Coordinates of C-alpha atoms and ligand atoms in Angstrom, one line a residue:
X1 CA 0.8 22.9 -6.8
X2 CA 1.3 20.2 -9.1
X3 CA 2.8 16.7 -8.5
X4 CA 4.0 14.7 -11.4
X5 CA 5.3 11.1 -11.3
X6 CA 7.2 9.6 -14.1
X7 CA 5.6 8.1 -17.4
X8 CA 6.3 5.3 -19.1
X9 CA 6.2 5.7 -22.7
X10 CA 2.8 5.5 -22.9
X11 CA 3.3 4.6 -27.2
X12 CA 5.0 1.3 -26.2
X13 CA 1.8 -0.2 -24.6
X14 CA 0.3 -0.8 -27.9
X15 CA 2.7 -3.5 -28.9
X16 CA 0.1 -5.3 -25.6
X17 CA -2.8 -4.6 -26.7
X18 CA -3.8 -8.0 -26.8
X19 CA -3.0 -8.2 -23.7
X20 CA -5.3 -5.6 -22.6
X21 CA -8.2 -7.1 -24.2
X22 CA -7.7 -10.8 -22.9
X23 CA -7.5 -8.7 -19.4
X24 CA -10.9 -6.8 -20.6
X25 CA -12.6 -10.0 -21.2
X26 CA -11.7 -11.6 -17.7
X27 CA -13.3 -8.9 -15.7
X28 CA -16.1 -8.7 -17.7
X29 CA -17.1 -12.6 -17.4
X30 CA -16.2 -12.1 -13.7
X31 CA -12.7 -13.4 -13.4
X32 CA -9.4 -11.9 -10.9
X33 CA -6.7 -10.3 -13.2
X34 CA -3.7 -8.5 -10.9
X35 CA -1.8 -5.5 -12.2
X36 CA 0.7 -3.1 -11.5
X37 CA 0.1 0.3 -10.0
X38 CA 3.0 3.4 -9.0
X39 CA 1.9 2.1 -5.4
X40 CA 2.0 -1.9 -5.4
X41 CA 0.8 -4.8 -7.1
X42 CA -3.5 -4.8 -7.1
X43 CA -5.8 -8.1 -7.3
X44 CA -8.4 -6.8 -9.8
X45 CA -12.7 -7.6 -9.9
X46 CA -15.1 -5.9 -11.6
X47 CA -16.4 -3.3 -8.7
X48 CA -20.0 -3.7 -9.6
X49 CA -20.6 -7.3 -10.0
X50 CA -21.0 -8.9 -6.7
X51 CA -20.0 -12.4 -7.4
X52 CA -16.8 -11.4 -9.2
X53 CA -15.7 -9.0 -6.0
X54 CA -16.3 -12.1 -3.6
X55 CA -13.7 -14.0 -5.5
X56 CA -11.5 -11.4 -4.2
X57 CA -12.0 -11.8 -0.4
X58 CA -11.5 -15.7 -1.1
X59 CA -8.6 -15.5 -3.5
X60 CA -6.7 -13.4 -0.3
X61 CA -8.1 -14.7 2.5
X62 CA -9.6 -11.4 3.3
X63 CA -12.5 -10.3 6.3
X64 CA -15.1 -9.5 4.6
X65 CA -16.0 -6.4 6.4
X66 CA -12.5 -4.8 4.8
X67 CA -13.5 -2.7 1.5
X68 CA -11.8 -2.2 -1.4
X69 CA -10.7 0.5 -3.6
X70 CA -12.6 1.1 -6.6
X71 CA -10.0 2.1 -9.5
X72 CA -10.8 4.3 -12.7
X73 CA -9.0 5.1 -15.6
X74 CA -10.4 8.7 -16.1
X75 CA -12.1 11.7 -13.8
X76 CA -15.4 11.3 -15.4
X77 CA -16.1 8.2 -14.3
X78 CA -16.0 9.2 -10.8
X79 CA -19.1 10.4 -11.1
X80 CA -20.6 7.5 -11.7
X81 CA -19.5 5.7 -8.5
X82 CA -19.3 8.4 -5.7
X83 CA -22.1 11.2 -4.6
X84 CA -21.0 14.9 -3.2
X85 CA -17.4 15.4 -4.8
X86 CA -17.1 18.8 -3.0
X87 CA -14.6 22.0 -4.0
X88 CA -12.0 20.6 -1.5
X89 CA -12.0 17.0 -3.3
X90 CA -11.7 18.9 -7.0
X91 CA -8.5 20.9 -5.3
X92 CA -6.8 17.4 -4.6
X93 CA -7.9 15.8 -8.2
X94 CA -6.3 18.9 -9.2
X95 CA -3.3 18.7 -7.5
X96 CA -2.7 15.0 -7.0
X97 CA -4.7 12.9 -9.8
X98 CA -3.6 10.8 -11.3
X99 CA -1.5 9.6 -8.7
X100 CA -1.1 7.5 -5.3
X101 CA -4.0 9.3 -3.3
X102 CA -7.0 7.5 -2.4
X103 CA -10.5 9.8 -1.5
X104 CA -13.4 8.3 0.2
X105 CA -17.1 9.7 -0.8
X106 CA -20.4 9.0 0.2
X107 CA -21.5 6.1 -2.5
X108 CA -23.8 5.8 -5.4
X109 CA -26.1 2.8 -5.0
X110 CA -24.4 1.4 -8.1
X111 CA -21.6 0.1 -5.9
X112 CA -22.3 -2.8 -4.1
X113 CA -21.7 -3.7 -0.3
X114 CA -19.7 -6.5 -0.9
X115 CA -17.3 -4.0 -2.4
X116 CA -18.0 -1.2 0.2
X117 CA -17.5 -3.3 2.8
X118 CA -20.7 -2.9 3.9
X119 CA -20.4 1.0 4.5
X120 CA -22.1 3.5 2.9
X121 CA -19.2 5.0 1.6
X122 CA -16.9 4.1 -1.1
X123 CA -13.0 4.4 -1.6
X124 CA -11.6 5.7 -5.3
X125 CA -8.5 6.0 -6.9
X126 CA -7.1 7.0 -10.2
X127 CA -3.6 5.3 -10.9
X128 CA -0.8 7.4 -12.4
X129 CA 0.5 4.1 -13.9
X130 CA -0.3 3.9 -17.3
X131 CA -0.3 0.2 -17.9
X132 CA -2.7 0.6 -14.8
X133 CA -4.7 2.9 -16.4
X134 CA -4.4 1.1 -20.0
X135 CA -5.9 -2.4 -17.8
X136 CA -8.9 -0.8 -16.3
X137 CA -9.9 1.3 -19.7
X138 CA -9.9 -2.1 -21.2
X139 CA -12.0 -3.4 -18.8
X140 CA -15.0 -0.7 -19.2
X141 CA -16.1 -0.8 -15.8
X142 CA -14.5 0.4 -12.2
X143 CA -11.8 -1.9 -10.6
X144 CA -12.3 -2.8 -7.6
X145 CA -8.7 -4.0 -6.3
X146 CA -7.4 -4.4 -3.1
X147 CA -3.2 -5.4 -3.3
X148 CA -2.5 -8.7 -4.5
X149 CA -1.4 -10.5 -1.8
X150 CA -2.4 -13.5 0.8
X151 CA -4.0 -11.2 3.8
X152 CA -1.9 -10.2 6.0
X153 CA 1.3 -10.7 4.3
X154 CA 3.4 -7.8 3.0
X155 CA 2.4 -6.1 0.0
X156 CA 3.3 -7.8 -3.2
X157 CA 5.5 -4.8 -5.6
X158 CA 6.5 -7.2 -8.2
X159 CA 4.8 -9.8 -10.2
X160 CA 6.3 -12.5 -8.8
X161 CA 5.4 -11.4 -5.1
X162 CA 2.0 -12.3 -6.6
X163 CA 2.8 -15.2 -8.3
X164 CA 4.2 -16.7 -4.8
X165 CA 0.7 -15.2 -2.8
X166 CA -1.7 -16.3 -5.7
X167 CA -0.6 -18.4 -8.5
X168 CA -3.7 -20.9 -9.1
X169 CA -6.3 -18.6 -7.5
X170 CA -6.5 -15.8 -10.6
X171 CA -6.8 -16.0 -13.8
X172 CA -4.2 -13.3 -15.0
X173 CA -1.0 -11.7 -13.8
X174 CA 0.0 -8.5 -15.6
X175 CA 3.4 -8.1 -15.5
X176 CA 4.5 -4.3 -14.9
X177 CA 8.3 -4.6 -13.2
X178 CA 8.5 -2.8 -9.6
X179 CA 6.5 -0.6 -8.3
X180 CA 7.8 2.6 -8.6
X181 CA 6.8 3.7 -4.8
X182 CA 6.3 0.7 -3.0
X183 CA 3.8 1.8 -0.3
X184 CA 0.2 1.4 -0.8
X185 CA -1.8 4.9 -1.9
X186 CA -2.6 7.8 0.9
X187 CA -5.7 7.7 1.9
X188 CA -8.0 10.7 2.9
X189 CA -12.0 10.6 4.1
X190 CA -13.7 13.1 2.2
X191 CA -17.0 12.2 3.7
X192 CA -16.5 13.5 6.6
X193 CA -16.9 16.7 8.4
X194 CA -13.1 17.7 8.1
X195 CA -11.2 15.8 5.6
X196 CA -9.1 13.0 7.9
X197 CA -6.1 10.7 6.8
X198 CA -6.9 7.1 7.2
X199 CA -3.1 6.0 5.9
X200 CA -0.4 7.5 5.4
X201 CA 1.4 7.1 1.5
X202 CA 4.1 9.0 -0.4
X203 CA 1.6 12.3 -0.8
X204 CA 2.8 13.4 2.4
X205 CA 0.8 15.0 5.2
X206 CA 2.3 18.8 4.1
X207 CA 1.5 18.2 0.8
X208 CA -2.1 17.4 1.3
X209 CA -2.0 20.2 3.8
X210 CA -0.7 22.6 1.7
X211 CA -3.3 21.9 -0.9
X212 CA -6.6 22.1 1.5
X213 CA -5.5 23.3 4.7
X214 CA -7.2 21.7 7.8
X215 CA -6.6 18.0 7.9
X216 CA -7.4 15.6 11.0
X217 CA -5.3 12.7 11.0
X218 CA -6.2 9.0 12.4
X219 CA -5.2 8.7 15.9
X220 CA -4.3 4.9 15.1
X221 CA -1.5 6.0 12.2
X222 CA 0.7 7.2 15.3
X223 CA -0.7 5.0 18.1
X224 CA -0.9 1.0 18.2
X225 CA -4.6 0.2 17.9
X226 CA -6.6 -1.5 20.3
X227 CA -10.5 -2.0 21.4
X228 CA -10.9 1.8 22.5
X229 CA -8.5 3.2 19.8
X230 CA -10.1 1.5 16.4
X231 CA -8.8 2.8 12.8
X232 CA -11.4 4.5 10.7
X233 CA -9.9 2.3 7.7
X234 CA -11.5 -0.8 8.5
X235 CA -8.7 -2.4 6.8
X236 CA -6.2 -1.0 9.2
X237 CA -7.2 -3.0 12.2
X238 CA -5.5 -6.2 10.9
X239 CA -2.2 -7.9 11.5
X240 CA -0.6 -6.7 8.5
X241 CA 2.3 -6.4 5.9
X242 CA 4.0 -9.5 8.1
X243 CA 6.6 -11.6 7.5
X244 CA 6.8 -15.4 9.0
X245 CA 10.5 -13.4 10.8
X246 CA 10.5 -11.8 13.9
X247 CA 10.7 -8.1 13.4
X248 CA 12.3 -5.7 16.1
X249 CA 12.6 -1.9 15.6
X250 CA 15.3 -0.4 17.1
X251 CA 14.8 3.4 18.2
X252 CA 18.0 6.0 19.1
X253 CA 20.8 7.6 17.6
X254 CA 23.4 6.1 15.4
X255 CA 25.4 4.7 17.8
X256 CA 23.3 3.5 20.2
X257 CA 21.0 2.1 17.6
X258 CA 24.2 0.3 16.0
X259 CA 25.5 -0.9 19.9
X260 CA 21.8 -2.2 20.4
X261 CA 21.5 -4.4 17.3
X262 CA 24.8 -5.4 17.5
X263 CA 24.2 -6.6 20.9
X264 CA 20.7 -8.4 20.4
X265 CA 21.9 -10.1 17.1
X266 CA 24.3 -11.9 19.4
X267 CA 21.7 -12.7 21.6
X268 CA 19.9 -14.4 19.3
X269 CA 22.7 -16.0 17.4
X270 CA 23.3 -17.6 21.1
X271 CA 19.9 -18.8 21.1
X272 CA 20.6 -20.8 17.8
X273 CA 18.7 -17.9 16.0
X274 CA 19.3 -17.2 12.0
X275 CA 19.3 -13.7 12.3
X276 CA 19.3 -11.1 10.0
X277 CA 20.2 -7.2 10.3
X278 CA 18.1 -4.4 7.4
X279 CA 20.3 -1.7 6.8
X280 CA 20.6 1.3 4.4
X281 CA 23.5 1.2 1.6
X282 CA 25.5 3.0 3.7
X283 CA 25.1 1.6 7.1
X284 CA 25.8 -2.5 5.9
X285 CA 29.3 -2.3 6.5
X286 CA 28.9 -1.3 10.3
X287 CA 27.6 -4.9 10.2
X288 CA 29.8 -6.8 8.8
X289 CA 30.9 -10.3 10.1
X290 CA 28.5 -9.8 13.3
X291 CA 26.8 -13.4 11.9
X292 CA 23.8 -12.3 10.5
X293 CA 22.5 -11.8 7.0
X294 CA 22.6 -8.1 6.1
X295 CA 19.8 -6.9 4.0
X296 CA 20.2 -3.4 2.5
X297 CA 17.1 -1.0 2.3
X298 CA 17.5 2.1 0.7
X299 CA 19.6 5.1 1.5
X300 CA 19.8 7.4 4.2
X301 CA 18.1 10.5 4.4
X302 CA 16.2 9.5 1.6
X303 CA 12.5 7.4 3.2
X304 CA 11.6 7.1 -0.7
X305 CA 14.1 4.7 -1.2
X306 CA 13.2 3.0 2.0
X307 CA 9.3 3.0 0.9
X308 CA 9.9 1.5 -2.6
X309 CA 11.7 -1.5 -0.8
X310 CA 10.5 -2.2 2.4
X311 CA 7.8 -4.4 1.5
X312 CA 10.4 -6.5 -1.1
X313 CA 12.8 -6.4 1.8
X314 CA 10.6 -8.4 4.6
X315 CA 9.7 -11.1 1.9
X316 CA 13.3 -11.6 1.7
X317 CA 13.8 -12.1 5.1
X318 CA 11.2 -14.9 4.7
X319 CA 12.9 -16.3 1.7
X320 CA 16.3 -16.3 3.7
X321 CA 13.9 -18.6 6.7
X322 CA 15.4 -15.7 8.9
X323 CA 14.2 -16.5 12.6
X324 CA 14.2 -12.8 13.3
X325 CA 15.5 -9.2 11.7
X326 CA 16.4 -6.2 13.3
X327 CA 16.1 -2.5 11.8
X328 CA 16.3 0.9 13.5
X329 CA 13.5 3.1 13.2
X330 CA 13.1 6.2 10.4
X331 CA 12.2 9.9 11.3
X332 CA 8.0 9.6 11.5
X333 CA 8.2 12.8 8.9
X334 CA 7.1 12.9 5.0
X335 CA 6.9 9.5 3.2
X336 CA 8.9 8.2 6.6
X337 CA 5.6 8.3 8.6
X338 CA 4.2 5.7 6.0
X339 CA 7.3 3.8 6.1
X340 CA 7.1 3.5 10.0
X341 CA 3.3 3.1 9.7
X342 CA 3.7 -0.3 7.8
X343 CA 7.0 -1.6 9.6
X344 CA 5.4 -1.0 13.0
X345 CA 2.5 -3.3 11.8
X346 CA 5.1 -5.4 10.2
X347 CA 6.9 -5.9 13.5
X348 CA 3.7 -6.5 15.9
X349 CA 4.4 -3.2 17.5
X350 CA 8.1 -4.6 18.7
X351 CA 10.0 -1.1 19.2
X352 CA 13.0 -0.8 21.5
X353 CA 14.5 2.0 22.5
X354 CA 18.2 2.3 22.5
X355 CA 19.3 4.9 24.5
Ligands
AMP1 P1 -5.7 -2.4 0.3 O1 -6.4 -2.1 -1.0 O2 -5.6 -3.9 0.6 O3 -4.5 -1.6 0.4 O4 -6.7 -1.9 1.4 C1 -7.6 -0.8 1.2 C2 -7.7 0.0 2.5 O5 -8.6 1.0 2.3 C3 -8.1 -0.8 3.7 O6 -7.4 -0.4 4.8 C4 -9.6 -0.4 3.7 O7 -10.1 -0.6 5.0 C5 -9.6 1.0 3.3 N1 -10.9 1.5 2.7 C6 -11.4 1.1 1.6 N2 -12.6 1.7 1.4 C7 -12.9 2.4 2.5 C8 -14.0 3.1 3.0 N3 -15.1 3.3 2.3 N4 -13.9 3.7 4.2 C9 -12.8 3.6 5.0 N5 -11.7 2.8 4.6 C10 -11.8 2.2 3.4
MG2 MG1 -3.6 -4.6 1.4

């Protein structure tokens, strides 16, 4: 089976090329350029220079014991950063590649800690985007990029979400519009014994299943972390994707969900609370004149829509200085689990249950 993602017209790029080579020239001299990706916005370093990589963690506030992905602009040069790339990882390059999947291999010694995280392993990914991939051929040497935003905060999917997070702190912002997906890449552990999902993305669960069979998942993707339950994606165990609002997720039916946030947006208007409800297209109008802002998210039915503007939609909420936001949950299935993976983290856990 064969995924394929839309293209921009990749002849276009060449009016850029300057561009490209400024971008080039940064990495190599060890400077931060961030660029678009299908997934969302990534803070760029060249992967094997040390000092360059620790400008990363700085520029974002990040722990330094969260590693990044290491980008490439073309199979071969997988080889040069990762050991053991076993039949099962060739059948998801196959199917997948280029595209929003991340693998994890055992590591060459050519990648350094600081980039690692300090593990022995190493994250890769090969972007479908081609002004992506046009940015890291320029550059001649693997990307290691993390998303380009202030730790913690939600993913930046436009240029300007980085420009807000990072303006001063990088030397380049390449500007690619939205990103097409909106939800940082699936990640899967191909080091280890049975191939396990570390983070859920828009290549779904079945899809990855359908291409290698047996696949654990990480107990922490469906449960709230905590000292005895720690993700295997170091990375995973921080506050993330969070707005400065209060986020509550409201569980049920329609109508129940609909009574509920009806019912705790005017509890909170009472309280003096600017308040704000995230609907689907469809389901704004059920909120109408209730006092709160209402923020549209996607369409029903449809979690891709939801995925590409969820992250978009919480720095709204910020932008609006909403005290707090209400938003009922999505089916946990395909790209939903992802979508509920990051707004669960996005709310603090905060999940009420309507009927
Ligand atoms: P970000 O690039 O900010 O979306 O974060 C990358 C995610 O990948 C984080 O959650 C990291 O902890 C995770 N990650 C990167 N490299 C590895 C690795 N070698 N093993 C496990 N998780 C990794
Ligand atoms: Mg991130």
């Amino acid at each position: 089976m064969k995924t394929r993602y839309s293209f921009v017209d990749e002849t276009r790029l060449r009016e850029f090329d300057e561009v490209f080579l400024k971008a080039g020239e940064i990495i190599r001299k060890g400077g931060l350029v961030a660029f678009p990706t299908e997934t969302v916005y990534g803070l760029g370093a060249n992967a094997l220079d040390k000092a360059a990589v620790k400008k990363i963690y700085v520029a974002k506030g990040r722990p330094s014991d969260n590693p990044l992905i290491v980008h490439i602009s073309s199979l071969p040069e997988l080889y040069g950063v990762a050991e053991d790339v076993s039949p099962l990882a060739l059948k998801l390059i196959d199917a997948f590649l280029p595209g929003p999947l991340t693998m994890i291999f055992k590591k060459k010694p050519i990648v350094p800690r600081e980039t690692s995280g300090g593990l022995d392993t190493v994250a890769v990914r090969f972007p479908e985007n081609v002004v992506a991939r046009r940015f890291i051929r320029a550059c001649g040497v693997p990307v290691a990029a993390p998303s380009a935003n202030t730790s913690g905060r939600p993913s930046p999917t436009s240029a300007g979400h980085v420009l807000k997070d990072l303006n001063g702190k990088i030397d380049m912002i390449i500007d690619g519009g939205s990103s097409r997906l909106g939800l940082e890449s699936t990640i899967v552990d191909l080091s280890r014994e049975t191939p396990t999902l570390l983070r859920p993305g828009s290549i779904t669960v079945d899809m990855l299943k359908n291409v290698i069979g047996e696949l654990k998942i990480d107990e922490t993707i469906l449960k709230k972390p905590s000292q005895d339950l720690r993700p295997l994606a170091p990375g995973m165990k921080y506050k993330h994707y969070s707005p400065l609002c209060d986020i509550t997720i409201i569980k049920g039916d329609t109508n129940a969900a609909e009574s509920k946030i009806k019912e705790l947006t005017a509890e909170a208007l009472n309280q003096g609370k600017k308040c704000g409800i995230i609907a689907s297209d469809s389901d704004m109008g059920l909120f109408e004149g209730c006092g709160a802002a209402v923020l549209e998210l996607g369409s029903k039915g449809q979690p891709e829509t939801a995925a590409a503007g969820l992250f978009a939609v919480l720095r709204r909420c910020d932008d609006l200085g909403l005290d707090c936001a209400f938003i009922r949950a999505f089916p946990e299935e395909g790209v939903g689990l992802a979508v509920m993976n990051r707004l669960k983290k996005a709310a603090g856990y905060k999940i009420i249950d309507a009927e």
